[in-house]
PDB file of C-alpha atoms and ligand atoms in Angstrom:
ATOM      1  CA  UNK A  14      -0.121   0.146   0.321  1.00  0.00           C
ATOM      2  CA  UNK A  15       1.419   3.201  -0.218  1.00  0.00           C
ATOM      3  CA  UNK A  16      -1.502   5.329  -0.178  1.00  0.00           C
ATOM      4  CA  UNK A  17      -1.683   7.319   2.847  1.00  0.00           C
ATOM      5  CA  UNK A  18      -5.083   7.326   5.123  1.00  0.00           C
ATOM      6  CA  UNK A  19      -7.860   9.928   5.535  1.00  0.00           C
ATOM      7  CA  UNK A  20      -9.274   9.037   9.210  1.00  0.00           C
ATOM      8  CA  UNK A  21     -12.454  10.099   9.697  1.00  0.00           C
ATOM      9  CA  UNK A  22     -12.889   8.731  12.789  1.00  0.00           C
ATOM     10  CA  UNK A  23      -9.928  11.842  13.635  1.00  0.00           C
ATOM     11  CA  UNK A  24     -11.563  14.317  11.491  1.00  0.00           C
ATOM     12  CA  UNK A  25     -14.654  13.817  12.877  1.00  0.00           C
ATOM     13  CA  UNK A  26     -13.797  14.148  16.462  1.00  0.00           C
ATOM     14  CA  UNK A  27     -11.764  16.993  15.935  1.00  0.00           C
ATOM     15  CA  UNK A  28     -14.868  18.889  13.993  1.00  0.00           C
ATOM     16  CA  UNK A  29     -17.506  17.598  17.053  1.00  0.00           C
ATOM     17  CA  UNK A  30     -14.396  19.214  18.797  1.00  0.00           C
ATOM     18  CA  UNK A  31     -14.912  22.537  17.298  1.00  0.00           C
ATOM     19  CA  UNK A  32     -18.253  22.562  17.542  1.00  0.00           C
ATOM     20  CA  UNK A  33     -18.465  22.457  21.407  1.00  0.00           C
ATOM     21  CA  UNK A  34     -17.422  26.613  21.518  1.00  0.00           C
ATOM     22  CA  UNK A  35     -20.503  27.370  19.935  1.00  0.00           C
ATOM     23  CA  UNK A  36     -22.386  24.848  21.307  1.00  0.00           C
ATOM     24  CA  UNK A  37     -20.903  26.466  24.738  1.00  0.00           C
ATOM     25  CA  UNK A  38     -22.539  29.625  23.578  1.00  0.00           C
ATOM     26  CA  UNK A  39     -25.869  28.795  22.926  1.00  0.00           C
ATOM     27  CA  UNK A  40     -26.202  26.821  26.140  1.00  0.00           C
ATOM     28  CA  UNK A  41     -24.988  30.602  27.554  1.00  0.00           C
ATOM     29  CA  UNK A  42     -28.124  31.832  26.311  1.00  0.00           C
ATOM     30  CA  UNK A  43     -30.368  29.421  27.214  1.00  0.00           C
ATOM     31  CA  UNK A  44     -30.068  27.159  23.772  1.00  0.00           C
ATOM     32  CA  UNK A  45     -29.533  23.807  24.672  1.00  0.00           C
ATOM     33  CA  UNK A  46     -29.541  22.646  20.268  1.00  0.00           C
ATOM     34  CA  UNK A  47     -31.476  19.332  20.087  1.00  0.00           C
ATOM     35  CA  UNK A  48     -31.998  16.538  17.668  1.00  0.00           C
ATOM     36  CA  UNK A  49     -34.903  15.092  17.055  1.00  0.00           C
ATOM     37  CA  UNK A  50     -34.438  11.213  14.965  1.00  0.00           C
ATOM     38  CA  UNK A  51     -37.442  10.115  13.498  1.00  0.00           C
ATOM     39  CA  UNK A  52     -37.292   5.929  13.241  1.00  0.00           C
ATOM     40  CA  UNK A  53     -39.978   3.753  11.194  1.00  0.00           C
ATOM     41  CA  UNK A  54     -40.028  -0.314  11.688  1.00  0.00           C
ATOM     42  CA  UNK A  55     -37.487  -1.793  12.649  1.00  0.00           C
ATOM     43  CA  UNK A  56     -33.998  -1.929  10.358  1.00  0.00           C
ATOM     44  CA  UNK A  57     -31.333  -3.480  12.075  1.00  0.00           C
ATOM     45  CA  UNK A  58     -28.825  -0.570   9.729  1.00  0.00           C
ATOM     46  CA  UNK A  59     -30.839   2.310  10.819  1.00  0.00           C
ATOM     47  CA  UNK A  60     -31.051   1.228  14.392  1.00  0.00           C
ATOM     48  CA  UNK A  61     -26.882   1.250  14.047  1.00  0.00           C
ATOM     49  CA  UNK A  62     -26.627   4.541  12.334  1.00  0.00           C
ATOM     50  CA  UNK A  63     -29.644   6.247  14.698  1.00  0.00           C
ATOM     51  CA  UNK A  64     -27.271   4.936  17.332  1.00  0.00           C
ATOM     52  CA  UNK A  65     -24.317   6.434  16.261  1.00  0.00           C
ATOM     53  CA  UNK A  66     -26.111   9.557  15.749  1.00  0.00           C
ATOM     54  CA  UNK A  67     -27.626   9.723  19.467  1.00  0.00           C
ATOM     55  CA  UNK A  68     -24.272   9.142  20.725  1.00  0.00           C
ATOM     56  CA  UNK A  69     -22.953  11.964  18.814  1.00  0.00           C
ATOM     57  CA  UNK A  70     -26.040  14.695  20.361  1.00  0.00           C
ATOM     58  CA  UNK A  71     -24.242  13.042  23.500  1.00  0.00           C
ATOM     59  CA  UNK A  72     -20.905  13.930  23.144  1.00  0.00           C
ATOM     60  CA  UNK A  73     -21.039  17.146  22.835  1.00  0.00           C
ATOM     61  CA  UNK A  74     -24.095  17.925  25.008  1.00  0.00           C
ATOM     62  CA  UNK A  75     -26.619  18.136  22.929  1.00  0.00           C
ATOM     63  CA  UNK A  76     -30.117  16.914  23.339  1.00  0.00           C
ATOM     64  CA  UNK A  77     -31.391  14.256  21.731  1.00  0.00           C
ATOM     65  CA  UNK A  78     -34.732  12.611  20.667  1.00  0.00           C
ATOM     66  CA  UNK A  79     -35.429   8.973  19.171  1.00  0.00           C
ATOM     67  CA  UNK A  80     -39.402   9.078  18.075  1.00  0.00           C
ATOM     68  CA  UNK A  81     -40.149   5.545  16.896  1.00  0.00           C
ATOM     69  CA  UNK A  82     -43.552   4.479  14.838  1.00  0.00           C
ATOM     70  CA  UNK A  83     -43.670   0.771  13.771  1.00  0.00           C
ATOM     71  CA  UNK A  84     -43.781  -0.268  10.683  1.00  0.00           C
ATOM     72  CA  UNK A  85     -47.419  -0.060   9.723  1.00  0.00           C
ATOM     73  CA  UNK A  86     -48.079   3.175  10.635  1.00  0.00           C
ATOM     74  CA  UNK A  87     -50.209   5.735   8.271  1.00  0.00           C
ATOM     75  CA  UNK A  88     -48.515   9.047   6.455  1.00  0.00           C
ATOM     76  CA  UNK A  89     -51.192  10.832   8.271  1.00  0.00           C
ATOM     77  CA  UNK A  90     -49.029   9.492  11.564  1.00  0.00           C
ATOM     78  CA  UNK A  91     -45.844   9.929  10.426  1.00  0.00           C
ATOM     79  CA  UNK A  92     -46.630  14.130   8.741  1.00  0.00           C
ATOM     80  CA  UNK A  93     -48.487  14.632  12.293  1.00  0.00           C
ATOM     81  CA  UNK A  94     -45.090  13.734  14.124  1.00  0.00           C
ATOM     82  CA  UNK A  95     -42.956  15.305  11.855  1.00  0.00           C
ATOM     83  CA  UNK A  96     -45.378  19.046  11.714  1.00  0.00           C
ATOM     84  CA  UNK A  97     -45.447  18.145  15.691  1.00  0.00           C
ATOM     85  CA  UNK A  98     -41.968  18.382  16.071  1.00  0.00           C
ATOM     86  CA  UNK A  99     -41.663  21.247  14.208  1.00  0.00           C
ATOM     87  CA  UNK A 100     -43.820  23.512  16.168  1.00  0.00           C
ATOM     88  CA  UNK A 101     -41.553  22.151  18.767  1.00  0.00           C
ATOM     89  CA  UNK A 102     -38.751  25.131  19.608  1.00  0.00           C
ATOM     90  CA  UNK A 103     -36.036  22.527  21.875  1.00  0.00           C
ATOM     91  CA  UNK A 104     -35.608  20.914  18.466  1.00  0.00           C
ATOM     92  CA  UNK A 105     -33.862  22.251  15.988  1.00  0.00           C
ATOM     93  CA  UNK A 106     -33.305  19.920  13.471  1.00  0.00           C
ATOM     94  CA  UNK A 107     -35.393  16.834  12.619  1.00  0.00           C
ATOM     95  CA  UNK A 108     -34.107  13.408  11.209  1.00  0.00           C
ATOM     96  CA  UNK A 109     -36.294  10.553   9.357  1.00  0.00           C
ATOM     97  CA  UNK A 110     -34.260   8.128   9.085  1.00  0.00           C
ATOM     98  CA  UNK A 111     -34.174   6.430   5.841  1.00  0.00           C
ATOM     99  CA  UNK A 112     -35.333   3.833   4.593  1.00  0.00           C
ATOM    100  CA  UNK A 113     -38.807   4.074   4.954  1.00  0.00           C
ATOM    101  CA  UNK A 114     -40.847   0.785   5.111  1.00  0.00           C
ATOM    102  CA  UNK A 115     -43.323   0.260   2.003  1.00  0.00           C
ATOM    103  CA  UNK A 116     -45.732   1.661   1.198  1.00  0.00           C
ATOM    104  CA  UNK A 117     -44.441   5.152   3.434  1.00  0.00           C
ATOM    105  CA  UNK A 118     -43.147   7.164   0.312  1.00  0.00           C
ATOM    106  CA  UNK A 119     -40.149   8.722   1.781  1.00  0.00           C
ATOM    107  CA  UNK A 120     -39.723  11.634  -0.980  1.00  0.00           C
ATOM    108  CA  UNK A 121     -43.242  12.412   0.147  1.00  0.00           C
ATOM    109  CA  UNK A 122     -43.456  12.100   3.583  1.00  0.00           C
ATOM    110  CA  UNK A 123     -39.584  14.041   4.091  1.00  0.00           C
ATOM    111  CA  UNK A 124     -41.067  17.833   2.178  1.00  0.00           C
ATOM    112  CA  UNK A 125     -43.447  18.513   5.233  1.00  0.00           C
ATOM    113  CA  UNK A 126     -40.035  18.878   7.272  1.00  0.00           C
ATOM    114  CA  UNK A 127     -39.047  22.683   8.072  1.00  0.00           C
ATOM    115  CA  UNK A 128     -36.604  24.013   6.279  1.00  0.00           C
ATOM    116  CA  UNK A 129     -34.656  25.199   8.333  1.00  0.00           C
ATOM    117  CA  UNK A 130     -35.098  22.010  10.861  1.00  0.00           C
ATOM    118  CA  UNK A 131     -33.973  20.037   7.878  1.00  0.00           C
ATOM    119  CA  UNK A 132     -30.861  18.713   8.718  1.00  0.00           C
ATOM    120  CA  UNK A 133     -30.422  16.383   6.788  1.00  0.00           C
ATOM    121  CA  UNK A 134     -30.216  18.862   3.973  1.00  0.00           C
ATOM    122  CA  UNK A 135     -32.677  16.615   1.929  1.00  0.00           C
ATOM    123  CA  UNK A 136     -35.227  19.379   1.382  1.00  0.00           C
ATOM    124  CA  UNK A 137     -36.481  20.945  -2.053  1.00  0.00           C
ATOM    125  CA  UNK A 138     -36.156  24.273  -0.383  1.00  0.00           C
ATOM    126  CA  UNK A 139     -32.041  23.618   0.981  1.00  0.00           C
ATOM    127  CA  UNK A 140     -30.874  21.054  -2.178  1.00  0.00           C
ATOM    128  CA  UNK A 141     -32.016  25.077  -4.122  1.00  0.00           C
ATOM    129  CA  UNK A 142     -30.189  26.883  -2.042  1.00  0.00           C
ATOM    130  CA  UNK A 143     -27.180  24.462  -2.922  1.00  0.00           C
ATOM    131  CA  UNK A 144     -28.373  24.810  -6.942  1.00  0.00           C
ATOM    132  CA  UNK A 145     -28.308  28.417  -6.201  1.00  0.00           C
ATOM    133  CA  UNK A 146     -25.061  28.313  -4.953  1.00  0.00           C
ATOM    134  CA  UNK A 147     -25.713  29.555  -1.292  1.00  0.00           C
ATOM    135  CA  UNK A 148     -26.123  26.580   0.440  1.00  0.00           C
ATOM    136  CA  UNK A 149     -27.966  26.447   4.342  1.00  0.00           C
ATOM    137  CA  UNK A 150     -28.426  23.001   5.809  1.00  0.00           C
ATOM    138  CA  UNK A 151     -26.461  21.283   2.973  1.00  0.00           C
ATOM    139  CA  UNK A 152     -26.128  16.749   2.698  1.00  0.00           C
ATOM    140  CA  UNK A 153     -24.480  15.528   5.168  1.00  0.00           C
ATOM    141  CA  UNK A 154     -22.434  12.826   3.919  1.00  0.00           C
ATOM    142  CA  UNK A 155     -21.806  15.299   0.863  1.00  0.00           C
ATOM    143  CA  UNK A 156     -21.106  18.600   3.157  1.00  0.00           C
ATOM    144  CA  UNK A 157     -18.229  15.609   5.363  1.00  0.00           C
ATOM    145  CA  UNK A 158     -15.950  15.062   2.562  1.00  0.00           C
ATOM    146  CA  UNK A 159     -16.349  18.814   1.557  1.00  0.00           C
ATOM    147  CA  UNK A 160     -14.777  19.220   5.305  1.00  0.00           C
ATOM    148  CA  UNK A 161     -12.473  15.670   5.151  1.00  0.00           C
ATOM    149  CA  UNK A 162     -11.138  17.219   1.640  1.00  0.00           C
ATOM    150  CA  UNK A 163     -10.618  20.680   3.634  1.00  0.00           C
ATOM    151  CA  UNK A 164      -8.797  19.286   6.075  1.00  0.00           C
ATOM    152  CA  UNK A 165      -6.152  17.327   4.215  1.00  0.00           C
ATOM    153  CA  UNK A 166      -5.381  20.452   2.082  1.00  0.00           C
ATOM    154  CA  UNK A 167      -7.085  19.494  -1.396  1.00  0.00           C
ATOM    155  CA  UNK A 168      -6.404  22.034  -3.878  1.00  0.00           C
ATOM    156  CA  UNK A 169      -9.841  21.747  -5.268  1.00  0.00           C
ATOM    157  CA  UNK A 170     -10.028  24.982  -7.910  1.00  0.00           C
ATOM    158  CA  UNK A 171      -8.648  23.394 -10.770  1.00  0.00           C
ATOM    159  CA  UNK A 172      -8.920  20.167 -10.022  1.00  0.00           C
ATOM    160  CA  UNK A 173     -10.135  16.848 -11.818  1.00  0.00           C
ATOM    161  CA  UNK A 174     -13.396  15.277  -9.767  1.00  0.00           C
ATOM    162  CA  UNK A 175     -15.277  11.778 -11.283  1.00  0.00           C
ATOM    163  CA  UNK A 176     -18.270  11.767  -8.614  1.00  0.00           C
ATOM    164  CA  UNK A 177     -19.817   8.020  -9.211  1.00  0.00           C
ATOM    165  CA  UNK A 178     -23.500   7.977  -8.559  1.00  0.00           C
ATOM    166  CA  UNK A 179     -26.097  10.578  -8.999  1.00  0.00           C
ATOM    167  CA  UNK A 180     -28.594  10.186  -5.920  1.00  0.00           C
ATOM    168  CA  UNK A 181     -30.108  12.984  -4.360  1.00  0.00           C
ATOM    169  CA  UNK A 182     -28.262  12.381  -0.791  1.00  0.00           C
ATOM    170  CA  UNK A 183     -25.015  12.384  -2.031  1.00  0.00           C
ATOM    171  CA  UNK A 184     -23.557  11.885  -6.145  1.00  0.00           C
ATOM    172  CA  UNK A 185     -25.902  15.119  -6.719  1.00  0.00           C
ATOM    173  CA  UNK A 186     -24.699  17.430  -4.277  1.00  0.00           C
ATOM    174  CA  UNK A 187     -21.069  15.807  -4.132  1.00  0.00           C
ATOM    175  CA  UNK A 188     -21.174  17.121  -8.007  1.00  0.00           C
ATOM    176  CA  UNK A 189     -22.573  20.777  -6.405  1.00  0.00           C
ATOM    177  CA  UNK A 190     -20.163  21.371  -3.472  1.00  0.00           C
ATOM    178  CA  UNK A 191     -17.356  20.658  -6.308  1.00  0.00           C
ATOM    179  CA  UNK A 192     -18.408  22.789  -8.626  1.00  0.00           C
ATOM    180  CA  UNK A 193     -18.609  25.697  -6.398  1.00  0.00           C
ATOM    181  CA  UNK A 194     -14.891  24.729  -4.957  1.00  0.00           C
ATOM    182  CA  UNK A 195     -13.854  25.372  -8.747  1.00  0.00           C
ATOM    183  CA  UNK A 196     -13.691  21.486 -10.010  1.00  0.00           C
ATOM    184  CA  UNK A 197     -14.129  20.143 -13.093  1.00  0.00           C
ATOM    185  CA  UNK A 198     -16.503  18.347 -12.613  1.00  0.00           C
ATOM    186  CA  UNK A 199     -17.788  14.223 -13.727  1.00  0.00           C
ATOM    187  CA  UNK A 200     -21.374  12.652 -12.621  1.00  0.00           C
ATOM    188  CA  UNK A 201     -21.035   8.811 -13.618  1.00  0.00           C
ATOM    189  CA  UNK A 202     -23.764   6.448 -13.265  1.00  0.00           C
ATOM    190  CA  UNK A 203     -24.149   2.779 -13.783  1.00  0.00           C
ATOM    191  CA  UNK A 204     -25.354   3.238 -17.042  1.00  0.00           C
ATOM    192  CA  UNK A 205     -21.637   5.180 -18.144  1.00  0.00           C
ATOM    193  CA  UNK A 206     -19.623   3.138 -20.903  1.00  0.00           C
ATOM    194  CA  UNK A 207     -16.489   3.383 -20.156  1.00  0.00           C
ATOM    195  CA  UNK A 208     -16.391   4.103 -15.995  1.00  0.00           C
ATOM    196  CA  UNK A 209     -12.691   4.210 -16.169  1.00  0.00           C
ATOM    197  CA  UNK A 210     -12.109   6.419 -19.187  1.00  0.00           C
ATOM    198  CA  UNK A 211     -13.512   9.036 -16.767  1.00  0.00           C
ATOM    199  CA  UNK A 212     -11.716   7.995 -13.235  1.00  0.00           C
ATOM    200  CA  UNK A 213      -8.736   7.707 -14.836  1.00  0.00           C
ATOM    201  CA  UNK A 214      -8.670  10.947 -16.069  1.00  0.00           C
ATOM    202  CA  UNK A 215      -9.566  12.409 -12.178  1.00  0.00           C
ATOM    203  CA  UNK A 216      -6.889  13.930  -9.495  1.00  0.00           C
ATOM    204  CA  UNK A 217     -10.503  13.290  -6.800  1.00  0.00           C
ATOM    205  CA  UNK A 218     -12.696  10.505  -6.861  1.00  0.00           C
ATOM    206  CA  UNK A 219     -15.868  10.633  -4.812  1.00  0.00           C
ATOM    207  CA  UNK A 220     -18.142   6.592  -5.061  1.00  0.00           C
ATOM    208  CA  UNK A 221     -21.845   6.122  -3.897  1.00  0.00           C
ATOM    209  CA  UNK A 222     -23.654   3.789  -5.857  1.00  0.00           C
ATOM    210  CA  UNK A 223     -23.921   0.695  -2.646  1.00  0.00           C
ATOM    211  CA  UNK A 224     -21.981  -1.661  -4.871  1.00  0.00           C
ATOM    212  CA  UNK A 225     -18.682  -3.153  -3.343  1.00  0.00           C
ATOM    213  CA  UNK A 226     -15.757  -3.376  -5.690  1.00  0.00           C
ATOM    214  CA  UNK A 227     -16.780  -0.634  -8.782  1.00  0.00           C
ATOM    215  CA  UNK A 228     -13.897   1.445  -8.895  1.00  0.00           C
ATOM    216  CA  UNK A 229     -10.155  -0.840  -8.972  1.00  0.00           C
ATOM    217  CA  UNK A 230      -6.892   0.241  -8.513  1.00  0.00           C
ATOM    218  CA  UNK A 231      -6.067   0.384 -12.845  1.00  0.00           C
ATOM    219  CA  UNK A 232      -9.126   2.755 -12.615  1.00  0.00           C
ATOM    220  CA  UNK A 233      -7.348   5.312 -10.975  1.00  0.00           C
ATOM    221  CA  UNK A 234      -4.659   7.700 -12.135  1.00  0.00           C
ATOM    222  CA  UNK A 235      -1.483   7.537  -9.987  1.00  0.00           C
ATOM    223  CA  UNK A 236      -1.774   9.908  -7.044  1.00  0.00           C
ATOM    224  CA  UNK A 237      -5.211  10.011  -6.873  1.00  0.00           C
ATOM    225  CA  UNK A 238      -7.073  11.322  -3.924  1.00  0.00           C
ATOM    226  CA  UNK A 239     -10.057   8.478  -3.611  1.00  0.00           C
ATOM    227  CA  UNK A 240     -13.114   8.949  -0.811  1.00  0.00           C
ATOM    228  CA  UNK A 241     -15.210   5.588  -0.424  1.00  0.00           C
ATOM    229  CA  UNK A 242     -18.684   6.712   0.678  1.00  0.00           C
ATOM    230  CA  UNK A 243     -20.108   2.778   0.314  1.00  0.00           C
ATOM    231  CA  UNK A 244     -21.240   0.845   3.049  1.00  0.00           C
ATOM    232  CA  UNK A 245     -21.799  -2.810   1.845  1.00  0.00           C
ATOM    233  CA  UNK A 246     -21.819  -6.334   4.201  1.00  0.00           C
ATOM    234  CA  UNK A 247     -20.415  -9.071   2.914  1.00  0.00           C
ATOM    235  CA  UNK A 248     -21.432 -12.400   2.977  1.00  0.00           C
ATOM    236  CA  UNK A 249     -18.961 -13.305   5.518  1.00  0.00           C
ATOM    237  CA  UNK A 250     -20.462 -10.396   7.688  1.00  0.00           C
ATOM    238  CA  UNK A 251     -17.883  -7.804   6.683  1.00  0.00           C
ATOM    239  CA  UNK A 252     -18.218  -4.155   6.257  1.00  0.00           C
ATOM    240  CA  UNK A 253     -16.343  -2.697   3.034  1.00  0.00           C
ATOM    241  CA  UNK A 254     -17.247   0.245   0.518  1.00  0.00           C
ATOM    242  CA  UNK A 255     -17.568   0.565  -2.818  1.00  0.00           C
ATOM    243  CA  UNK A 256     -13.731   0.931  -3.883  1.00  0.00           C
ATOM    244  CA  UNK A 257     -11.938  -1.864  -4.093  1.00  0.00           C
ATOM    245  CA  UNK A 258      -9.382  -1.190  -1.395  1.00  0.00           C
ATOM    246  CA  UNK A 259      -6.241  -2.962  -1.620  1.00  0.00           C
ATOM    247  CA  UNK A 260      -5.388  -2.265  -5.245  1.00  0.00           C
ATOM    248  CA  UNK A 261      -7.380   0.870  -5.251  1.00  0.00           C
ATOM    249  CA  UNK A 262      -4.779   2.292  -1.813  1.00  0.00           C
ATOM    250  CA  UNK A 263      -1.975   0.809  -3.931  1.00  0.00           C
ATOM    251  CA  UNK A 264      -2.682   3.659  -7.134  1.00  0.00           C
ATOM    252  CA  UNK A 265      -4.086   6.341  -4.748  1.00  0.00           C
ATOM    253  CA  UNK A 266      -1.790   8.683  -3.068  1.00  0.00           C
ATOM    254  CA  UNK A 267      -4.428   9.262  -0.696  1.00  0.00           C
ATOM    255  CA  UNK A 268      -8.106   7.170   0.589  1.00  0.00           C
ATOM    256  CA  UNK A 269     -11.014   6.622   2.945  1.00  0.00           C
ATOM    257  CA  UNK A 270     -11.120   3.878   4.439  1.00  0.00           C
ATOM    258  CA  UNK A 271     -14.720   1.544   5.191  1.00  0.00           C
ATOM    259  CA  UNK A 272     -15.025   1.905   8.224  1.00  0.00           C
ATOM    260  CA  UNK A 273     -14.011   4.542   9.561  1.00  0.00           C
ATOM    261  CA  UNK A 274     -13.900   6.880   6.742  1.00  0.00           C
ATOM    262  CA  UNK A 275     -16.578   9.159   5.182  1.00  0.00           C
ATOM    263  CA  UNK A 276     -19.731   7.465   7.703  1.00  0.00           C
ATOM    264  CA  UNK A 277     -17.736   9.636  10.081  1.00  0.00           C
ATOM    265  CA  UNK A 278     -17.768  12.657   9.186  1.00  0.00           C
ATOM    266  CA  UNK A 279     -21.586  12.265   8.217  1.00  0.00           C
ATOM    267  CA  UNK A 280     -22.896  11.998  11.364  1.00  0.00           C
ATOM    268  CA  UNK A 281     -20.109  15.100  12.150  1.00  0.00           C
ATOM    269  CA  UNK A 282     -21.381  16.802   9.501  1.00  0.00           C
ATOM    270  CA  UNK A 283     -25.466  16.143  10.637  1.00  0.00           C
ATOM    271  CA  UNK A 284     -24.169  17.448  14.482  1.00  0.00           C
ATOM    272  CA  UNK A 285     -23.099  20.486  12.744  1.00  0.00           C
ATOM    273  CA  UNK A 286     -25.996  21.209  10.495  1.00  0.00           C
ATOM    274  CA  UNK A 287     -27.938  21.262  14.103  1.00  0.00           C
ATOM    275  CA  UNK A 288     -25.689  23.982  15.602  1.00  0.00           C
ATOM    276  CA  UNK A 289     -25.497  26.177  13.042  1.00  0.00           C
ATOM    277  CA  UNK A 290     -29.875  25.258  12.470  1.00  0.00           C
ATOM    278  CA  UNK A 291     -29.815  25.918  16.653  1.00  0.00           C
ATOM    279  CA  UNK A 292     -27.976  29.256  16.008  1.00  0.00           C
ATOM    280  CA  UNK A 293     -29.793  30.049  12.995  1.00  0.00           C
ATOM    281  CA  UNK A 294     -33.371  30.096  15.129  1.00  0.00           C
ATOM    282  CA  UNK A 295     -30.710  31.973  17.918  1.00  0.00           C
ATOM    283  CA  UNK A 296     -30.606  34.608  15.645  1.00  0.00           C
TER     284      UNK A 296
HETATM  285  N1  GUN B 314     -30.270   6.138   6.499  1.00  0.00           N
HETATM  286  C1  GUN B 314     -28.642   6.415   5.605  1.00  0.00           C
HETATM  287  N2  GUN B 314     -28.310   7.231   5.928  1.00  0.00           N
HETATM  288  C2  GUN B 314     -29.302   8.434   5.917  1.00  0.00           C
HETATM  289  C3  GUN B 314     -28.868   9.698   6.351  1.00  0.00           C
HETATM  290  O1  GUN B 314     -27.883  10.332   6.031  1.00  0.00           O
HETATM  291  N3  GUN B 314     -30.273  10.312   6.685  1.00  0.00           N
HETATM  292  C4  GUN B 314     -30.881   9.237   7.142  1.00  0.00           C
HETATM  293  N4  GUN B 314     -32.306  10.101   7.423  1.00  0.00           N
HETATM  294  N5  GUN B 314     -32.131   7.837   6.614  1.00  0.00           N
HETATM  295  C5  GUN B 314     -30.059   8.159   6.187  1.00  0.00           C
END
């Protein structure tokens, strides 16, 4: 291996430490930033994600609560809960953990979360702000990746970046954030004819497709920096990313591990968004 690891655990801890004085300043004004998570049904992965988010809140001294609804709840039950959290002054961030069990329509339900409390950054208001180049609450995973890039001192202006994946939660906002910083960005998808042709040209590669081994070392430009967003469980129970770590780390100059990479930053960015939302409310 030649690549240096980009340590998400360390960078996330630094980011959370940096938030503490801002939280203390809010506390001094009688405001305790609060995050409300909604979990519907019982999805094992969601339980782990939400537990990590609640733990991070506790670590920085924020208030948090998990609201649970059964898998068979109606859309009105769920939107009613969201509306009540929208009105609750002790709640600064509302997070609807995805995926929702069928037949609930996540896209439709999420539109009920007030834009100023949408700390996931998935609402049309926040996505639109990103497109307009005036980000407010930006989606956490790409926000966390950008924080990692800045921590690493990556030169983005004029850099060539390839984003593999076009999701609303990661691929599309990551591309917009990179464009805003002056990178030349190509977005590839499962339909892209020759993925390697694009990735081989890139100084920065962000991979977010949810499929192990989509990018291998031979598809990278020597010295590239690689951000692996994937969290995939292998048949033997191990967790792996979307990038073939062994071959990629022999070619890249820097790479995020899985676990211990981008995932940690997603949680840290969520906390940062909640603090930002509380500050905005406080005026
Ligand atoms: N499920 C998997 N990742 C996420 C995330 O970042 N936010 C929400 N709300 N649900 C998720």
